[in-house]
PDB file of C-alpha atoms in Angstrom:
ATOM      1  CA  ALA Q   1      -0.188   0.213  -0.146  1.00 91.00           C
ATOM      2  CA  VAL Q   2       2.929   2.335   1.005  1.00 93.00           C
ATOM      3  CA  ILE Q   3       4.826   1.963  -2.368  1.00 92.00           C
ATOM      4  CA  ALA Q   4       1.490   1.701  -4.513  1.00 93.00           C
ATOM      5  CA  GLY Q   5       0.694   5.351  -2.420  1.00 96.00           C
ATOM      6  CA  THR Q   6       3.848   6.911  -3.149  1.00 95.00           C
ATOM      7  CA  ASN Q   7       4.162   6.202  -6.899  1.00 94.00           C
ATOM      8  CA  LEU Q   8       0.480   7.250  -7.250  1.00 95.00           C
ATOM      9  CA  ASN Q   9       1.469  10.754  -5.602  1.00 96.00           C
ATOM     10  CA  ILE Q  10       4.260  11.249  -7.870  1.00 94.00           C
ATOM     11  CA  PHE Q  11       2.013  10.617 -10.793  1.00 93.00           C
ATOM     12  CA  ASN Q  12      -0.341  13.247  -9.436  1.00 94.00           C
ATOM     13  CA  ASN Q  13       2.507  15.668  -8.575  1.00 94.00           C
ATOM     14  CA  TYR Q  14       3.788  15.281 -12.368  1.00 93.00           C
ATOM     15  CA  CYS Q  15       0.542  15.087 -14.213  1.00 91.00           C
ATOM     16  CA  LYS Q  16       1.829  17.578 -16.668  1.00 89.00           C
ATOM     17  CA  ARG Q  17       4.448  14.983 -17.662  1.00 91.00           C
ATOM     18  CA  VAL Q  18       2.834  11.863 -17.148  1.00 87.00           C
ATOM     19  CA  LYS Q  19      -0.095  11.737 -18.995  1.00 82.00           C
ATOM     20  CA  MET Q  20      -1.459   8.428 -18.924  1.00 83.00           C
ATOM     21  CA  ALA Q  21      -0.444   5.487 -16.125  1.00 82.00           C
ATOM     22  CA  LEU Q  22      -1.521   1.760 -16.440  1.00 80.00           C
ATOM     23  CA  VAL Q  23      -1.784  -1.445 -14.306  1.00 84.00           C
ATOM     24  CA  ALA Q  24       0.290  -3.861 -16.503  1.00 83.00           C
ATOM     25  CA  GLN Q  25      -1.059  -6.783 -14.658  1.00 83.00           C
ATOM     26  CA  PRO Q  26      -3.649  -6.411 -12.021  1.00 87.00           C
ATOM     27  CA  VAL Q  27      -4.101  -9.847 -10.888  1.00 87.00           C
ATOM     28  CA  ASN Q  28      -1.797 -12.331  -9.049  1.00 83.00           C
ATOM     29  CA  VAL Q  29       1.526 -10.394  -9.231  1.00 82.00           C
ATOM     30  CA  ILE Q  30       3.461  -8.507  -6.947  1.00 79.00           C
ATOM     31  CA  GLN Q  31       1.486  -5.122  -6.232  1.00 81.00           C
ATOM     32  CA  SER Q  32      -1.621  -6.567  -7.734  1.00 86.00           C
ATOM     33  CA  LEU Q  33      -5.058  -5.170  -7.078  1.00 91.00           C
ATOM     34  CA  MET Q  34      -6.288  -8.518  -6.591  1.00 89.00           C
ATOM     35  CA  LEU Q  35      -5.462 -12.277  -5.968  1.00 87.00           C
ATOM     36  CA  THR Q  36      -7.561 -14.983  -7.607  1.00 88.00           C
ATOM     37  CA  GLU Q  37      -7.567 -18.964  -6.951  1.00 83.00           C
ATOM     38  CA  ASN Q  38      -9.345 -21.213  -9.196  1.00 77.00           C
ATOM     39  CA  GLY Q  39      -8.712 -24.937  -7.417  1.00 72.00           C
ATOM     40  CA  GLY Q  40     -12.361 -25.514  -7.004  1.00 68.00           C
ATOM     41  CA  GLN Q  41     -13.283 -22.549  -5.052  1.00 74.00           C
ATOM     42  CA  ASN Q  42     -12.991 -19.687  -7.346  1.00 79.00           C
ATOM     43  CA  ARG Q  43     -12.096 -17.010  -5.077  1.00 84.00           C
ATOM     44  CA  MET Q  44     -11.001 -13.866  -5.296  1.00 86.00           C
ATOM     45  CA  ARG Q  45      -9.459 -11.323  -2.536  1.00 87.00           C
ATOM     46  CA  LYS Q  46      -8.669  -7.436  -2.818  1.00 89.00           C
ATOM     47  CA  THR Q  47      -5.315  -6.446  -1.628  1.00 90.00           C
ATOM     48  CA  PRO Q  48      -4.019  -3.259   0.283  1.00 92.00           C
ATOM     49  CA  VAL Q  49      -2.992  -1.917  -3.154  1.00 93.00           C
ATOM     50  CA  PHE Q  50      -6.703  -2.048  -4.472  1.00 94.00           C
ATOM     51  CA  TRP Q  51      -7.617   0.141  -1.686  1.00 95.00           C
ATOM     52  CA  VAL Q  52      -5.132   2.672  -2.306  1.00 96.00           C
ATOM     53  CA  PHE Q  53      -6.331   2.912  -5.939  1.00 96.00           C
ATOM     54  CA  LYS Q  54      -9.902   3.156  -4.977  1.00 96.00           C
ATOM     55  CA  MET Q  55      -8.766   5.743  -2.184  1.00 97.00           C
ATOM     56  CA  LEU Q  56      -7.112   7.886  -4.388  1.00 97.00           C
ATOM     57  CA  LYS Q  57      -9.366   7.788  -7.252  1.00 96.00           C
ATOM     58  CA  PRO Q  58     -10.653  11.416  -6.442  1.00 97.00           C
ATOM     59  CA  HIS Q  59      -7.554  12.876  -7.789  1.00 96.00           C
ATOM     60  CA  HIS Q  60      -9.001  11.504 -11.389  1.00 91.00           C
ATOM     61  CA  GLU Q  61     -10.590  14.408 -13.451  1.00 89.00           C
ATOM     62  CA  ALA Q  62      -9.219  17.027 -10.879  1.00 95.00           C
ATOM     63  CA  LYS Q  63      -7.274  19.683 -11.031  1.00 95.00           C
ATOM     64  CA  MET Q  64      -3.921  19.092  -9.516  1.00 95.00           C
ATOM     65  CA  ALA Q  65      -2.980  21.618  -6.416  1.00 94.00           C
ATOM     66  CA  PRO Q  66       0.605  22.367  -6.032  1.00 92.00           C
ATOM     67  CA  SER Q  67       1.976  21.427  -2.709  1.00 92.00           C
ATOM     68  CA  THR Q  68       4.968  21.429  -0.989  1.00 91.00           C
ATOM     69  CA  MET Q  69       6.544  19.482   2.122  1.00 91.00           C
ATOM     70  CA  GLN Q  70       9.344  19.740   4.564  1.00 91.00           C
ATOM     71  CA  CYS Q  71       9.859  16.653   6.613  1.00 93.00           C
ATOM     72  CA  ALA Q  72      12.466  14.169   7.885  1.00 92.00           C
ATOM     73  CA  THR Q  73      14.114  11.563   6.029  1.00 91.00           C
ATOM     74  CA  ASN Q  74      14.364   7.884   7.186  1.00 86.00           C
ATOM     75  CA  GLN Q  75      17.448   5.944   5.345  1.00 85.00           C
ATOM     76  CA  GLN Q  76      17.402   8.999   3.080  1.00 88.00           C
ATOM     77  CA  ILE Q  77      13.783   8.639   1.935  1.00 86.00           C
ATOM     78  CA  PRO Q  78      11.399  11.426   2.991  1.00 93.00           C
ATOM     79  CA  VAL Q  79       9.181   9.818   5.400  1.00 97.00           C
ATOM     80  CA  LEU Q  80       6.075  11.876   4.074  1.00 98.00           C
ATOM     81  CA  ASN Q  81       5.069  12.235   0.649  1.00 97.00           C
ATOM     82  CA  ALA Q  82       1.769  13.748  -0.759  1.00 98.00           C
ATOM     83  CA  SER Q  83      -0.179  15.108  -3.453  1.00 98.00           C
ATOM     84  CA  ALA Q  84      -3.439  17.291  -3.568  1.00 97.00           C
ATOM     85  CA  SER Q  85      -5.913  18.030  -6.217  1.00 96.00           C
ATOM     86  CA  ILE Q  86      -9.572  20.116  -6.354  1.00 95.00           C
ATOM     87  CA  ASP Q  87     -12.419  18.503  -8.051  1.00 95.00           C
ATOM     88  CA  SER Q  88     -15.261  20.120  -9.465  1.00 95.00           C
ATOM     89  CA  LYS Q  89     -16.939  20.626  -6.446  1.00 94.00           C
ATOM     90  CA  ASN Q  90     -14.209  22.463  -4.963  1.00 93.00           C
ATOM     91  CA  VAL Q  91     -13.136  19.570  -2.708  1.00 95.00           C
ATOM     92  CA  VAL Q  92      -9.730  19.722  -1.752  1.00 96.00           C
ATOM     93  CA  HIS Q  93      -8.334  15.958  -2.076  1.00 97.00           C
ATOM     94  CA  ILE Q  94      -5.092  15.548   0.091  1.00 98.00           C
ATOM     95  CA  SER Q  95      -3.289  12.025  -0.159  1.00 98.00           C
ATOM     96  CA  ILE Q  96      -0.256  11.534   2.335  1.00 98.00           C
ATOM     97  CA  VAL Q  97       1.550   8.542   2.483  1.00 98.00           C
ATOM     98  CA  ASN Q  98       4.056   7.699   5.833  1.00 97.00           C
ATOM     99  CA  THR Q  99       6.578   5.519   4.464  1.00 95.00           C
ATOM    100  CA  HIS Q 100       8.196   5.015   7.971  1.00 94.00           C
ATOM    101  CA  ASP Q 101       7.907   1.534   9.327  1.00 90.00           C
ATOM    102  CA  ASN Q 102       7.131   2.306  12.948  1.00 92.00           C
ATOM    103  CA  GLN Q 103       6.584   5.956  13.687  1.00 94.00           C
ATOM    104  CA  ASP Q 104       3.611   8.038  13.538  1.00 96.00           C
ATOM    105  CA  GLN Q 105       4.032  11.625  12.015  1.00 97.00           C
ATOM    106  CA  ASN Q 106       2.438  14.903  13.045  1.00 97.00           C
ATOM    107  CA  LEU Q 107       1.582  16.958  10.105  1.00 97.00           C
ATOM    108  CA  THR Q 108       0.329  20.618   9.563  1.00 97.00           C
ATOM    109  CA  ILE Q 109      -1.252  21.581   6.297  1.00 96.00           C
ATOM    110  CA  ASN Q 110      -1.643  25.195   5.407  1.00 95.00           C
ATOM    111  CA  LEU Q 111      -4.116  25.488   2.617  1.00 94.00           C
ATOM    112  CA  THR Q 112      -3.487  28.635   0.625  1.00 90.00           C
ATOM    113  CA  GLY Q 113      -5.061  29.622  -2.418  1.00 84.00           C
ATOM    114  CA  ALA Q 114      -7.842  26.791  -2.294  1.00 76.00           C
ATOM    115  CA  PRO Q 115     -11.226  27.632  -2.314  1.00 75.00           C
ATOM    116  CA  GLU Q 116     -12.584  28.880   0.771  1.00 78.00           C
ATOM    117  CA  PRO Q 117     -14.460  28.750   3.254  1.00 88.00           C
ATOM    118  CA  PHE Q 118     -13.288  25.232   4.697  1.00 93.00           C
ATOM    119  CA  VAL Q 119     -16.182  23.496   6.580  1.00 94.00           C
ATOM    120  CA  LYS Q 120     -14.762  20.178   7.669  1.00 96.00           C
ATOM    121  CA  VAL Q 121     -12.237  17.452   7.202  1.00 98.00           C
ATOM    122  CA  THR Q 122     -13.045  13.742   6.592  1.00 98.00           C
ATOM    123  CA  GLY Q 123     -10.371  10.961   5.498  1.00 98.00           C
ATOM    124  CA  GLU Q 124      -9.836   7.440   4.680  1.00 98.00           C
ATOM    125  CA  ILE Q 125      -7.086   5.282   5.314  1.00 98.00           C
ATOM    126  CA  VAL Q 126      -5.185   1.920   4.425  1.00 97.00           C
ATOM    127  CA  ASN Q 127      -3.160   0.674   7.175  1.00 94.00           C
ATOM    128  CA  GLY Q 128      -2.338  -2.391   9.023  1.00 89.00           C
ATOM    129  CA  ALA Q 129      -1.063  -3.208  12.775  1.00 86.00           C
ATOM    130  CA  THR Q 130       2.519  -3.542  11.174  1.00 84.00           C
ATOM    131  CA  ILE Q 131       4.585  -2.717   8.404  1.00 82.00           C
ATOM    132  CA  ASN Q 132       4.067  -6.768   6.924  1.00 80.00           C
ATOM    133  CA  SER Q 133      -0.054  -6.436   7.469  1.00 80.00           C
ATOM    134  CA  GLY Q 134      -0.589  -6.250   3.910  1.00 75.00           C
ATOM    135  CA  ILE Q 135       0.474  -9.585   2.913  1.00 71.00           C
ATOM    136  CA  THR Q 136      -2.661 -11.195   1.422  1.00 73.00           C
ATOM    137  CA  SER Q 137      -3.289 -14.683   0.886  1.00 75.00           C
ATOM    138  CA  PHE Q 138      -6.215 -16.701   1.020  1.00 78.00           C
ATOM    139  CA  THR Q 139      -5.531 -18.379   4.520  1.00 78.00           C
ATOM    140  CA  SER Q 140      -4.706 -14.845   6.245  1.00 75.00           C
ATOM    141  CA  THR Q 141      -7.354 -12.436   7.397  1.00 72.00           C
ATOM    142  CA  ASP Q 142      -7.393  -8.985   5.901  1.00 69.00           C
ATOM    143  CA  THR Q 143      -5.786  -6.775   8.332  1.00 75.00           C
ATOM    144  CA  ALA Q 144      -4.825  -3.666   5.717  1.00 85.00           C
ATOM    145  CA  TYR Q 145      -7.951  -2.371   4.295  1.00 88.00           C
ATOM    146  CA  LEU Q 146      -9.921   0.869   3.671  1.00 93.00           C
ATOM    147  CA  LYS Q 147     -11.290   2.055   6.920  1.00 95.00           C
ATOM    148  CA  GLU Q 148     -12.374   5.883   8.015  1.00 98.00           C
ATOM    149  CA  TYR Q 149      -9.761   7.933   9.205  1.00 98.00           C
ATOM    150  CA  THR Q 150     -10.736  10.715  12.073  1.00 97.00           C
ATOM    151  CA  GLY Q 151      -7.201  11.667  13.049  1.00 97.00           C
ATOM    152  CA  ALA Q 152      -7.227  15.294  11.415  1.00 98.00           C
ATOM    153  CA  THR Q 153      -8.720  18.365  12.579  1.00 98.00           C
ATOM    154  CA  LEU Q 154      -9.431  21.644  10.433  1.00 97.00           C
ATOM    155  CA  SER Q 155      -9.072  25.126  12.300  1.00 96.00           C
ATOM    156  CA  GLY Q 156      -9.793  28.005   9.447  1.00 94.00           C
ATOM    157  CA  SER Q 157      -7.405  26.955   6.582  1.00 94.00           C
ATOM    158  CA  THR Q 158      -5.158  24.948   8.772  1.00 96.00           C
ATOM    159  CA  VAL Q 159      -5.151  20.887   8.868  1.00 97.00           C
ATOM    160  CA  ASN Q 160      -3.596  19.113  11.606  1.00 98.00           C
ATOM    161  CA  ALA Q 161      -3.185  15.211  11.219  1.00 98.00           C
ATOM    162  CA  LYS Q 162      -1.432  12.447  13.049  1.00 98.00           C
ATOM    163  CA  ILE Q 163      -0.104  10.094  10.033  1.00 98.00           C
ATOM    164  CA  PRO Q 164       0.161   6.492  11.490  1.00 97.00           C
ATOM    165  CA  ALA Q 165       3.184   4.517  10.382  1.00 96.00           C
ATOM    166  CA  HIS Q 166       3.120   2.649   7.184  1.00 95.00           C
ATOM    167  CA  SER Q 167      -0.127   4.053   6.032  1.00 97.00           C
ATOM    168  CA  VAL Q 168      -1.715   5.877   3.192  1.00 98.00           C
ATOM    169  CA  VAL Q 169      -4.365   8.661   3.860  1.00 98.00           C
ATOM    170  CA  MET Q 170      -6.751  10.460   1.755  1.00 98.00           C
ATOM    171  CA  LEU Q 171      -8.002  13.620   3.446  1.00 98.00           C
ATOM    172  CA  ARG Q 172     -11.005  15.637   1.955  1.00 98.00           C
ATOM    173  CA  VAL Q 173     -11.623  19.418   2.975  1.00 97.00           C
TER     174      VAL Q 173
END
């Protein structure tokens, strides 16, 4: 989920250069959206990558909103990455990825140049108990999936959020 979220944020941030991006093999591969099993049971499971794709769908057909971020690094990788867009109803969508394997990150977002007034902030998250929670098989239970996120507050044009370790969050303001 973290890798998928990071790559989708890159695509959104560079949408003037990246005109189209596709999933080459969406089923039964590394970073797949779904797993299938025939063996008489004909089962299918959605992976954490599926939930990230679903969660970040509001960036489609929306206008990319330029954003800048300052954050710490972990092994020379920025701990947080993000992208933002504004949809046709003037809702600001902010996708945030915490790449750190075990540390939550506090984040302050100053919304400037976006349509006001801001009324509320809501969100969704894909996360599990550990960095390995997203390992999906037919014998394990889903532990990393799309859930409601309530860790953000809005005050005027400022959003404060606590982004859990190894998670992907989508905020709507």
